[in-house]
Short mmCIF file of C-alpha atoms and ligand atoms in Angstrom, two decimals:
data_model
loop_
_atom_site.label_atom_id
_atom_site.label_comp_id
_atom_site.label_asym_id
_atom_site.label_seq_id
_atom_site.Cartn_x
_atom_site.Cartn_y
_atom_site.Cartn_z
CA MET A 1 -22.97 -21.50 -18.50
CA PHE A 2 -20.05 -22.33 -16.19
CA VAL A 3 -18.36 -19.45 -14.09
CA CYS A 4 -15.13 -19.56 -12.40
CA GLY A 5 -15.79 -18.54 -8.69
CA SER A 6 -12.18 -17.24 -8.38
CA CYS A 7 -11.88 -14.72 -11.67
CA GLY A 8 -15.22 -14.66 -12.90
CA SER A 9 -14.17 -15.90 -16.60
CA THR A 10 -17.10 -18.11 -18.17
CA GLN A 11 -17.12 -21.32 -20.13
CA THR A 12 -19.55 -23.12 -22.08
CA LYS A 13 -18.47 -26.63 -20.30
CA TRP A 14 -17.28 -27.45 -16.92
CA LEU A 15 -13.53 -27.33 -16.50
CA GLY A 16 -11.55 -28.80 -13.64
CA LYS A 17 -8.91 -26.13 -13.80
CA CYS A 18 -9.59 -22.59 -14.94
CA PRO A 19 -7.52 -21.67 -17.91
CA GLN A 20 -7.58 -17.86 -17.11
CA CYS A 21 -6.41 -18.11 -13.40
CA ASP A 22 -5.35 -21.46 -12.89
CA ALA A 23 -7.76 -22.32 -9.96
CA TRP A 24 -8.97 -25.74 -9.53
CA GLY A 25 -12.52 -26.92 -9.10
CA SER A 26 -13.88 -23.34 -9.23
CA PHE A 27 -16.35 -23.73 -11.84
CA THR A 28 -20.05 -23.74 -10.88
CA GLU A 29 -23.11 -23.90 -13.43
CA VAL A 30 -25.17 -20.76 -13.65
CA PRO A 31 -28.39 -20.43 -15.60
CA ASP A 32 -27.88 -18.66 -19.22
CA LEU A 33 -29.41 -15.17 -19.70
CA PRO A 34 -32.56 -15.54 -21.49
CA LYS A 35 -32.35 -14.67 -24.93
CA LYS A 36 -34.47 -11.66 -25.77
CA SER A 37 -36.28 -11.45 -29.08
CA ALA A 38 -34.58 -8.86 -31.47
CA LYS A 39 -36.97 -6.07 -32.35
CA ASN A 40 -34.70 -3.32 -33.57
CA LYS A 41 -33.97 -2.63 -37.24
CA SER A 42 -30.59 -3.53 -36.59
CA GLY A 43 -31.45 -6.97 -35.59
CA PHE A 44 -29.79 -6.51 -32.12
CA GLY A 45 -31.60 -5.54 -28.94
CA THR A 46 -34.95 -5.21 -27.64
CA GLY A 47 -36.46 -2.30 -29.69
CA ALA A 48 -36.00 0.71 -27.33
CA GLY A 49 -33.57 2.35 -29.51
CA ALA A 50 -31.17 5.07 -28.84
CA VAL A 51 -30.98 8.84 -29.31
CA PHE A 52 -27.69 10.65 -29.62
CA VAL A 53 -27.28 13.75 -27.72
CA GLN A 54 -25.49 16.77 -29.04
CA ALA A 55 -22.43 17.41 -27.03
CA GLY A 56 -23.42 21.05 -26.29
CA ALA A 57 -26.81 20.15 -25.12
CA VAL A 58 -25.71 18.01 -22.38
CA GLU A 59 -26.95 19.31 -19.08
CA ARG A 60 -24.41 18.62 -16.42
CA LYS A 61 -24.91 18.72 -12.70
CA PRO A 62 -21.75 19.30 -11.20
CA LEU A 63 -20.64 16.59 -8.66
CA GLN A 64 -20.34 17.98 -5.24
CA ARG A 65 -17.37 16.72 -3.25
CA PHE A 66 -17.63 16.03 0.59
CA SER A 67 -14.88 15.87 3.26
CA THR A 68 -14.74 12.57 5.11
CA GLY A 69 -13.25 14.61 8.33
CA PHE A 70 -9.92 12.82 7.72
CA ALA A 71 -7.42 14.66 5.73
CA GLU A 72 -5.69 11.46 4.73
CA VAL A 73 -8.99 9.70 3.55
CA ASP A 74 -9.79 12.82 1.55
CA ARG A 75 -6.51 12.75 -0.08
CA VAL A 76 -7.04 9.25 -0.98
CA PHE A 77 -10.38 9.78 -2.64
CA GLY A 78 -9.00 13.01 -4.24
CA LYS A 79 -9.73 16.04 -2.44
CA GLY A 80 -12.76 14.45 -0.67
CA ILE A 81 -15.38 12.12 -2.02
CA ALA A 82 -17.80 12.92 -4.82
CA GLU A 83 -21.58 12.30 -4.54
CA GLY A 84 -22.54 9.14 -6.10
CA THR A 85 -19.27 7.60 -5.41
CA VAL A 86 -19.50 3.72 -4.76
CA ALA A 87 -16.12 2.73 -3.16
CA LEU A 88 -15.07 -0.83 -2.09
CA VAL A 89 -12.79 -1.05 0.80
CA GLY A 90 -10.95 -4.21 1.43
CA GLY A 91 -8.36 -5.42 3.97
CA ASP A 92 -7.68 -8.02 6.38
CA PRO A 93 -9.80 -8.94 9.35
CA GLY A 94 -9.06 -6.87 12.24
CA ILE A 95 -7.55 -4.23 10.39
CA GLY A 96 -9.90 -1.47 11.17
CA LYS A 97 -12.22 -1.17 8.23
CA SER A 98 -15.37 -1.18 10.16
CA THR A 99 -14.03 1.22 12.81
CA LEU A 100 -12.69 3.75 9.83
CA LEU A 101 -15.86 3.71 8.06
CA LEU A 102 -18.01 4.12 11.15
CA GLN A 103 -15.95 7.25 12.04
CA VAL A 104 -16.51 8.73 8.24
CA LEU A 105 -20.28 8.48 8.80
CA VAL A 106 -19.99 9.93 12.22
CA ASN A 107 -18.04 12.86 10.61
CA PHE A 108 -20.57 13.14 7.90
CA ALA A 109 -23.34 13.20 10.30
CA LYS A 110 -21.79 15.76 12.29
CA ALA A 111 -21.46 17.83 9.27
CA GLY A 112 -25.39 17.78 9.07
CA LYS A 113 -25.65 14.75 6.63
CA THR A 114 -28.07 11.62 7.05
CA VAL A 115 -26.22 8.44 6.76
CA ALA A 116 -26.72 4.79 7.51
CA TYR A 117 -24.66 1.98 8.73
CA ILE A 118 -25.87 -1.34 7.42
CA SER A 119 -24.18 -4.38 9.13
CA GLY A 120 -24.80 -7.92 7.80
CA GLU A 121 -22.12 -9.40 10.13
CA GLU A 122 -22.85 -7.67 13.43
CA SER A 123 -25.59 -7.09 15.77
CA LEU A 124 -26.91 -3.61 16.81
CA ASP A 125 -25.12 -4.06 20.13
CA GLN A 126 -21.87 -4.72 18.60
CA VAL A 127 -22.20 -2.02 16.22
CA SER A 128 -23.33 0.53 19.03
CA GLU A 129 -20.38 -0.66 21.07
CA ARG A 130 -17.92 0.31 18.41
CA LEU A 131 -19.62 3.45 17.96
CA GLU A 132 -19.29 4.54 21.78
CA ARG A 133 -15.73 3.90 21.39
CA VAL A 134 -15.06 6.15 18.55
CA SER A 135 -17.67 8.89 19.39
CA PRO A 136 -18.94 9.19 22.85
CA ALA A 137 -21.58 11.92 21.31
CA ILE A 138 -23.81 10.32 18.94
CA PRO A 139 -24.88 12.58 16.10
CA GLU A 140 -28.62 12.82 15.25
CA GLY A 141 -28.39 11.93 11.32
CA LEU A 142 -26.60 8.58 12.08
CA PHE A 143 -28.86 5.55 11.53
CA LEU A 144 -28.18 1.79 12.21
CA LEU A 145 -29.46 -1.35 10.67
CA SER A 146 -28.43 -5.19 10.97
CA GLU A 147 -29.78 -7.18 8.30
CA GLN A 148 -28.42 -9.60 5.50
CA ASP A 149 -31.58 -9.59 2.91
CA LEU A 150 -30.81 -7.31 0.12
CA GLY A 151 -34.32 -6.69 -0.72
CA ASN A 152 -35.18 -5.52 2.88
CA ILE A 153 -32.25 -3.42 2.67
CA MET A 154 -33.08 -1.89 -0.79
CA ASP A 155 -36.73 -0.95 0.21
CA GLY A 156 -35.38 0.44 3.70
CA LEU A 157 -33.00 2.65 1.50
CA ILE A 158 -35.85 3.66 -0.92
CA ALA A 159 -38.16 4.51 2.06
CA GLN A 160 -35.57 7.02 3.59
CA GLU A 161 -33.32 9.44 1.95
CA PHE A 162 -29.44 9.15 2.87
CA ASP A 163 -26.47 11.11 1.75
CA ALA A 164 -24.17 8.15 2.55
CA ILE A 165 -24.22 4.53 3.57
CA VAL A 166 -21.72 1.91 4.85
CA ILE A 167 -22.42 -1.80 3.82
CA ASP A 168 -20.36 -4.07 6.26
CA SER A 169 -20.03 -6.46 4.29
CA ILE A 170 -20.94 -7.37 0.90
CA HIS A 171 -20.06 -10.95 1.37
CA SER A 172 -22.68 -11.06 4.23
CA LEU A 173 -25.69 -9.94 2.18
CA GLN A 174 -28.07 -12.07 0.28
CA HIS A 175 -30.25 -11.82 -2.59
CA GLN A 176 -33.23 -14.20 -2.30
CA GLU A 177 -34.04 -14.76 -5.89
CA LEU A 178 -30.67 -15.85 -6.51
CA ASP A 179 -29.18 -19.53 -5.71
CA GLY A 180 -26.01 -19.54 -4.12
CA GLN A 181 -24.46 -18.82 -0.69
CA SER A 182 -24.09 -15.13 0.49
CA GLY A 183 -20.46 -14.16 -0.65
CA GLY A 184 -20.56 -16.38 -3.86
CA ILE A 185 -19.95 -14.84 -6.96
CA SER A 186 -23.53 -14.29 -8.38
CA GLN A 187 -24.56 -13.12 -5.03
CA LEU A 188 -21.63 -10.54 -4.73
CA LYS A 189 -22.31 -9.40 -8.38
CA ALA A 190 -26.09 -8.90 -7.66
CA VAL A 191 -25.66 -7.13 -4.41
CA THR A 192 -22.90 -4.71 -5.82
CA THR A 193 -24.91 -3.96 -8.92
CA ALA A 194 -28.28 -3.29 -7.08
CA VAL A 195 -26.34 -0.89 -4.87
CA THR A 196 -24.46 0.77 -7.33
CA HIS A 197 -27.61 1.38 -9.58
CA TRP A 198 -29.48 2.95 -6.61
CA ALA A 199 -26.23 5.09 -5.84
CA LYS A 200 -26.00 6.44 -9.22
CA GLN A 201 -29.75 7.47 -9.26
CA THR A 202 -29.79 9.00 -6.05
CA ARG A 203 -26.19 10.39 -5.88
CA THR A 204 -25.60 8.69 -2.50
CA ILE A 205 -22.01 7.84 -1.37
CA VAL A 206 -21.71 4.15 -0.79
CA PHE A 207 -18.88 2.52 0.90
CA LEU A 208 -18.86 -1.50 0.56
CA ILE A 209 -16.72 -3.36 3.00
CA ALA A 210 -15.04 -6.48 1.45
CA GLN A 211 -13.35 -9.35 2.96
CA VAL A 212 -9.80 -10.09 1.39
CA THR A 213 -8.34 -13.33 0.73
CA LYS A 214 -4.89 -14.20 2.14
CA GLU A 215 -3.45 -13.35 -1.30
CA GLY A 216 -4.60 -9.66 -0.84
CA TYR A 217 -7.42 -9.66 -3.52
CA VAL A 218 -10.95 -8.90 -2.74
CA ALA A 219 -12.44 -12.49 -1.90
CA GLY A 220 -14.63 -13.19 -4.90
CA PRO A 221 -14.55 -12.33 -8.75
CA LYS A 222 -12.52 -9.39 -9.79
CA THR A 223 -15.65 -8.45 -11.67
CA VAL A 224 -16.90 -6.46 -8.50
CA GLU A 225 -13.98 -4.12 -8.63
CA HIS A 226 -15.25 -3.44 -12.11
CA ILE A 227 -18.80 -2.44 -11.12
CA VAL A 228 -17.47 0.20 -8.39
CA ASP A 229 -15.97 3.63 -8.87
CA VAL A 230 -13.06 3.12 -6.20
CA VAL A 231 -11.27 0.37 -4.87
CA LEU A 232 -9.31 0.82 -1.56
CA TYR A 233 -7.11 -1.51 0.63
CA LEU A 234 -6.44 -0.76 4.29
CA GLU A 235 -3.51 -2.42 5.44
CA GLN A 236 -1.09 -2.46 8.19
CA VAL A 237 2.62 -1.14 7.66
CA GLY A 238 5.48 -1.16 9.90
CA SER A 239 4.39 -0.80 13.37
CA GLU A 240 1.33 -2.26 14.83
CA ASN A 241 -0.89 0.81 14.82
CA ALA A 242 0.35 2.21 11.44
CA ARG A 243 -2.15 1.71 8.61
CA MET A 244 -2.03 2.65 4.90
CA LEU A 245 -5.09 3.19 2.82
CA ARG A 246 -4.02 2.43 -0.75
CA THR A 247 -6.18 3.18 -4.13
CA ILE A 248 -6.30 0.36 -6.61
CA LYS A 249 -8.89 2.20 -8.75
CA ASN A 250 -10.17 5.50 -8.92
CA ARG A 251 -12.57 7.09 -11.40
CA TYR A 252 -12.46 10.43 -9.56
CA GLY A 253 -8.74 10.73 -8.75
CA ASP A 254 -5.22 9.50 -8.71
CA THR A 255 -4.66 5.73 -8.61
CA GLY A 256 -1.82 4.59 -6.51
CA GLU A 257 -2.48 7.60 -3.92
CA VAL A 258 -2.31 6.60 -0.39
CA GLY A 259 -3.27 8.00 2.91
CA PHE A 260 -1.46 7.35 6.41
CA LEU A 261 -3.52 6.59 9.52
CA SER A 262 -2.97 5.21 12.84
CA MET A 263 -5.27 3.01 15.01
CA GLY A 264 -5.71 4.00 18.51
CA ILE A 265 -8.33 3.10 21.28
CA GLN A 266 -10.62 5.73 20.01
CA GLY A 267 -10.53 4.54 16.41
CA MET A 268 -8.41 5.99 13.73
CA GLN A 269 -6.80 9.03 13.35
CA ASP A 270 -4.86 10.96 10.51
CA LYS A 271 -1.39 10.55 10.65
CA ALA A 272 0.42 12.66 8.10
CA ASP A 273 4.01 12.34 9.81
CA PHE A 274 4.08 8.61 8.94
CA SER A 275 7.63 8.47 8.19
CA THR A 276 8.50 9.61 11.79
CA MET A 277 6.24 6.98 13.45
CA LEU A 278 7.66 4.34 11.21
CA VAL A 279 11.33 4.91 11.58
CA SER A 280 11.98 3.90 15.17
CA SER A 281 10.79 0.37 14.33
CA LEU A 282 12.82 0.35 10.95
CA SER A 283 16.26 1.15 11.92
CA SER A 284 18.46 -1.59 12.61
CA GLU A 285 22.07 -2.24 14.03
CA GLU A 286 22.06 -5.64 12.08
CA PRO A 287 24.19 -5.18 8.69
CA GLY A 288 21.85 -6.17 5.75
CA SER A 289 19.41 -3.25 5.76
CA ALA A 290 19.44 0.15 4.58
CA LEU A 291 16.47 2.88 4.65
CA GLY A 292 15.43 4.64 1.50
CA ILE A 293 12.43 7.07 0.61
CA THR A 294 9.90 5.60 -1.63
CA LEU A 295 7.27 7.50 -3.43
CA GLN A 296 3.69 5.95 -3.02
CA GLY A 297 1.34 7.74 -4.84
CA SER A 298 2.54 11.39 -4.84
CA ARG A 299 3.72 10.89 -1.29
CA PRO A 300 7.24 10.39 0.01
CA MET A 301 7.68 7.61 2.93
CA VAL A 302 10.45 5.96 4.63
CA VAL A 303 11.15 2.18 3.80
CA GLN A 304 13.65 -0.30 5.21
CA ILE A 305 14.98 -2.73 2.78
CA GLN A 306 16.63 -5.71 3.79
CA ALA A 307 19.16 -7.94 1.95
CA LEU A 308 20.68 -11.18 2.46
CA VAL A 309 23.76 -11.79 0.17
CA ASN A 310 25.48 -15.33 0.92
CA ASP A 311 27.95 -17.34 -1.04
CA SER A 312 25.71 -19.83 -3.28
CA PRO A 313 25.83 -23.51 -3.40
CA PHE A 314 24.41 -23.61 -6.81
CA ALA A 315 26.10 -23.12 -10.08
CA ILE A 316 23.46 -20.29 -10.82
CA PRO A 317 23.15 -18.24 -7.83
CA ARG A 318 19.29 -17.42 -6.76
CA ARG A 319 17.81 -14.15 -6.57
CA VAL A 320 14.44 -13.86 -4.50
CA VAL A 321 12.86 -10.70 -4.06
CA GLU A 322 9.78 -9.37 -2.33
CA GLY A 323 8.15 -6.02 -2.81
CA VAL A 324 10.46 -4.91 -5.62
CA SER A 325 11.24 -5.89 -9.16
CA LYS A 326 13.65 -8.99 -9.47
CA ASN A 327 14.86 -7.36 -12.89
CA ARG A 328 15.87 -4.21 -10.76
CA VAL A 329 17.59 -6.14 -8.13
CA GLU A 330 19.42 -8.14 -11.11
CA VAL A 331 20.51 -5.05 -12.75
CA LEU A 332 21.89 -3.38 -9.61
CA ALA A 333 23.77 -6.67 -8.73
CA ALA A 334 25.48 -6.46 -12.00
CA VAL A 335 26.33 -3.02 -11.42
CA ILE A 336 27.83 -3.91 -8.31
CA ALA A 337 29.60 -6.84 -9.89
CA LYS A 338 31.24 -4.50 -12.16
CA LYS A 339 32.18 -1.41 -10.24
CA LEU A 340 33.21 -3.65 -7.25
CA PRO A 341 34.61 -6.80 -8.48
CA ARG A 342 36.35 -8.19 -5.29
CA LEU A 343 32.76 -8.43 -3.79
CA HIS A 344 32.23 -11.21 -6.15
CA ILE A 345 28.43 -10.70 -5.83
CA GLU A 346 27.92 -12.43 -9.10
CA ASN A 347 28.69 -15.79 -7.29
CA LYS A 348 26.12 -14.96 -4.32
CA ASP A 349 22.48 -15.72 -3.58
CA ILE A 350 20.77 -12.55 -3.31
CA PHE A 351 17.36 -12.12 -1.22
CA VAL A 352 15.95 -9.00 -1.02
CA LYS A 353 12.75 -7.88 0.85
CA VAL A 354 10.92 -4.68 1.39
CA ASN A 355 9.98 -4.23 5.14
CA GLY A 356 6.17 -3.76 6.03
CA GLY A 357 4.41 -5.14 2.70
CA ILE A 358 5.24 -2.08 0.86
CA THR A 359 6.01 -2.50 -2.95
CA LEU A 360 8.63 -0.31 -4.84
CA LYS A 361 7.80 0.81 -8.15
CA ASP A 362 10.11 3.81 -8.43
CA SER A 363 13.82 3.84 -9.06
CA GLY A 364 14.59 6.64 -6.42
CA THR A 365 15.13 3.52 -4.00
CA ASP A 366 17.98 2.08 -6.26
CA LEU A 367 20.46 3.67 -3.93
CA ALA A 368 19.00 2.03 -0.82
CA LEU A 369 18.68 -1.28 -2.40
CA VAL A 370 22.34 -1.19 -3.37
CA ALA A 371 23.48 0.19 0.23
CA ALA A 372 21.35 -2.91 1.77
CA MET A 373 23.26 -5.48 -0.51
CA LEU A 374 26.63 -3.97 0.21
CA SER A 375 25.63 -3.81 3.96
CA SER A 376 25.08 -7.66 3.97
CA LEU A 377 27.99 -8.38 1.83
CA THR A 378 30.47 -6.12 3.89
CA GLY A 379 28.98 -6.10 7.48
CA LYS A 380 28.65 -2.20 7.35
CA ASN A 381 25.65 -1.14 9.14
CA TRP A 382 23.86 2.00 8.09
CA LYS A 383 21.84 2.69 11.21
CA ASP A 384 21.90 6.49 10.82
CA THR A 385 21.84 6.85 7.20
CA VAL A 386 19.00 7.32 4.71
CA PHE A 387 19.66 6.61 0.94
CA VAL A 388 17.88 8.82 -2.04
CA GLY A 389 18.42 8.22 -5.68
CA GLU A 390 18.32 6.25 -8.79
CA VAL A 391 21.66 4.27 -9.72
CA GLY A 392 22.74 4.06 -13.54
CA LEU A 393 24.21 1.31 -15.26
CA LEU A 394 27.65 2.81 -15.14
CA GLY A 395 27.12 2.88 -11.13
CA GLU A 396 26.60 6.69 -11.21
CA ILE A 397 24.03 8.16 -8.73
CA LYS A 398 21.14 10.31 -10.02
CA PRO A 399 18.50 12.31 -8.47
CA GLY A 400 15.56 10.27 -10.00
CA ILE A 401 11.92 11.58 -9.85
CA ALA A 402 10.73 13.70 -6.84
CA PHE A 403 14.51 14.16 -5.65
CA GLU A 404 13.84 17.34 -3.73
CA GLN A 405 10.52 15.97 -1.99
CA ARG A 406 12.18 12.71 -1.02
CA ILE A 407 15.39 14.75 0.40
CA LYS A 408 12.95 16.96 2.28
CA GLU A 409 11.36 13.88 3.90
CA GLY A 410 14.64 12.22 4.52
CA LYS A 411 15.62 15.58 6.51
CA LYS A 412 12.60 15.57 8.56
CA LEU A 413 13.72 11.93 10.16
CA SER A 414 16.82 13.89 11.47
CA PHE A 415 19.25 11.23 10.55
CA GLN A 416 22.78 12.05 11.09
CA SER A 417 23.55 11.24 7.33
CA LEU A 418 21.49 11.56 4.10
CA ARG A 419 23.42 10.18 1.16
CA SER A 420 22.45 10.82 -2.36
CA CYS A 421 23.70 12.13 -5.55
CA LYS A 422 24.91 15.26 -3.54
CA SER A 423 27.26 13.36 -1.53
CA ASP A 424 28.41 10.19 -3.55
CA ALA A 425 28.91 10.43 -7.36
CA ASN A 426 29.18 6.63 -7.69
CA ILE A 427 28.15 3.70 -5.81
CA VAL A 428 31.93 2.75 -5.24
CA THR A 429 32.33 5.50 -2.48
CA LEU A 430 29.84 3.60 -0.48
CA THR A 431 32.21 0.88 0.35
CA LYS A 432 34.92 3.56 1.54
P1 TYD B 1 -12.47 -3.47 13.00
O1 TYD B 1 -12.83 -2.23 12.56
O2 TYD B 1 -13.79 -4.37 13.55
O3 TYD B 1 -11.89 -4.59 12.07
P2 TYD B 1 -12.27 -5.01 10.39
O4 TYD B 1 -13.82 -4.25 10.38
O5 TYD B 1 -11.38 -4.48 9.33
O6 TYD B 1 -12.19 -6.38 10.66
O7 TYD B 1 -11.27 -3.33 14.10
C1 TYD B 1 -10.90 -4.66 15.05
C2 TYD B 1 -9.83 -4.36 15.65
O8 TYD B 1 -9.57 -2.91 16.23
C3 TYD B 1 -10.11 -5.04 17.14
O9 TYD B 1 -9.19 -5.97 17.55
C4 TYD B 1 -10.44 -3.92 18.13
C5 TYD B 1 -9.70 -2.70 17.58
N1 TYD B 1 -10.09 -1.48 17.67
C6 TYD B 1 -9.05 -0.41 18.32
O10 TYD B 1 -8.05 -0.62 18.39
N2 TYD B 1 -9.74 0.81 18.62
C7 TYD B 1 -11.09 1.24 18.38
O11 TYD B 1 -11.26 2.26 18.41
C8 TYD B 1 -11.81 0.09 18.04
C9 TYD B 1 -13.31 0.47 17.50
C10 TYD B 1 -11.44 -1.11 17.60
MG1 MG B 2 -15.53 -5.48 10.31
#
């Protein structure tokens, strides 16, 4: 059997290009699973059989949830983290994954739990140095291990009981019985499966740190993401110290929820008033940008939208977008073309970018998108204005979802002007 190292799809013969993810030269041969002799009456399986349990007879041990000591991290997990949770935390190198998770363990240990930080990448010296920075007082329940061999780690974990562990990173561990380099697809799967199995049996909380490729995916197959309960990404947004923790998957809470943190000289801190922190780096005197309030998870947050609208040298003008749907931009450009025909936007190239690597999924930022495009077209700058609202096909401005929440967030930023359906009925008045 041949497995694609990029997406994990399988083929019976070697292929140069993966039909599923288009990666080149990504297939490696792995041995087929041994065929087990079927002993069940059905002809399937190995003979153990399955017994159904009556729904009313299921004994349920309620899962306890623990606080990580960070309100913002608890929020992302869904009101704290449930015991037995296996969470994969990805992010660019140097973004603060090791720092944040070490702090979470310190907080657990301070609350009386027994926890372990397992590093396959750094020596105990390096881990201790970081620990000293984030917590001058070292709590009693915190244990450290620098080890890469999965077997040794599992033995250690079975010998001593822990409430929570961090593995930094899954790419650095090695399962000796398997071929392949650490970080390869079969190694990653083996490591994640073994640790997850143990976590479920012992109800231990496990954080797995993962390296991330340039494209923003956890390096290695998506199959690792399927094994774990929670997948999180830590990323920088806006200013240098601002960090956003985002859920990609959560079996115990809402997907898409975000937490706001800031990285300081003594580690990470909660940063609930994130918009205020971002806004100084976002407002600009240059025409071609506008501020809006986006909803990330259930959270309103200020964003800067940049637009460049130029005469096009082509018969069909270009529309290039980043962080927002191209369709949305095309629809809004068509509304501007209809309502403000003298601007001739239909003949122009449009480039739109959402600043800070944020993706807009909600239509409540329509008005800010329109304002950014109009600003580039007319040269008007919106330095002291924030926009909230959805734009309809007739150019009318509507509140959109979570309107009051966004307005409240906008008011916190103490701008001179907050424009929405309350101040403008139609986009035409934005050019007056
Ligand atoms: P780190 O947690 O090692 O990042 P990752 O595990 O995601 O690769 O953090 C790396 C950077 O953060 C490094 O440049 C030093 C800096 N840092 C701080 O700014 N404050 C701190 O308290 C610590 C421990 C690190
Ligand atoms: Mg690290």
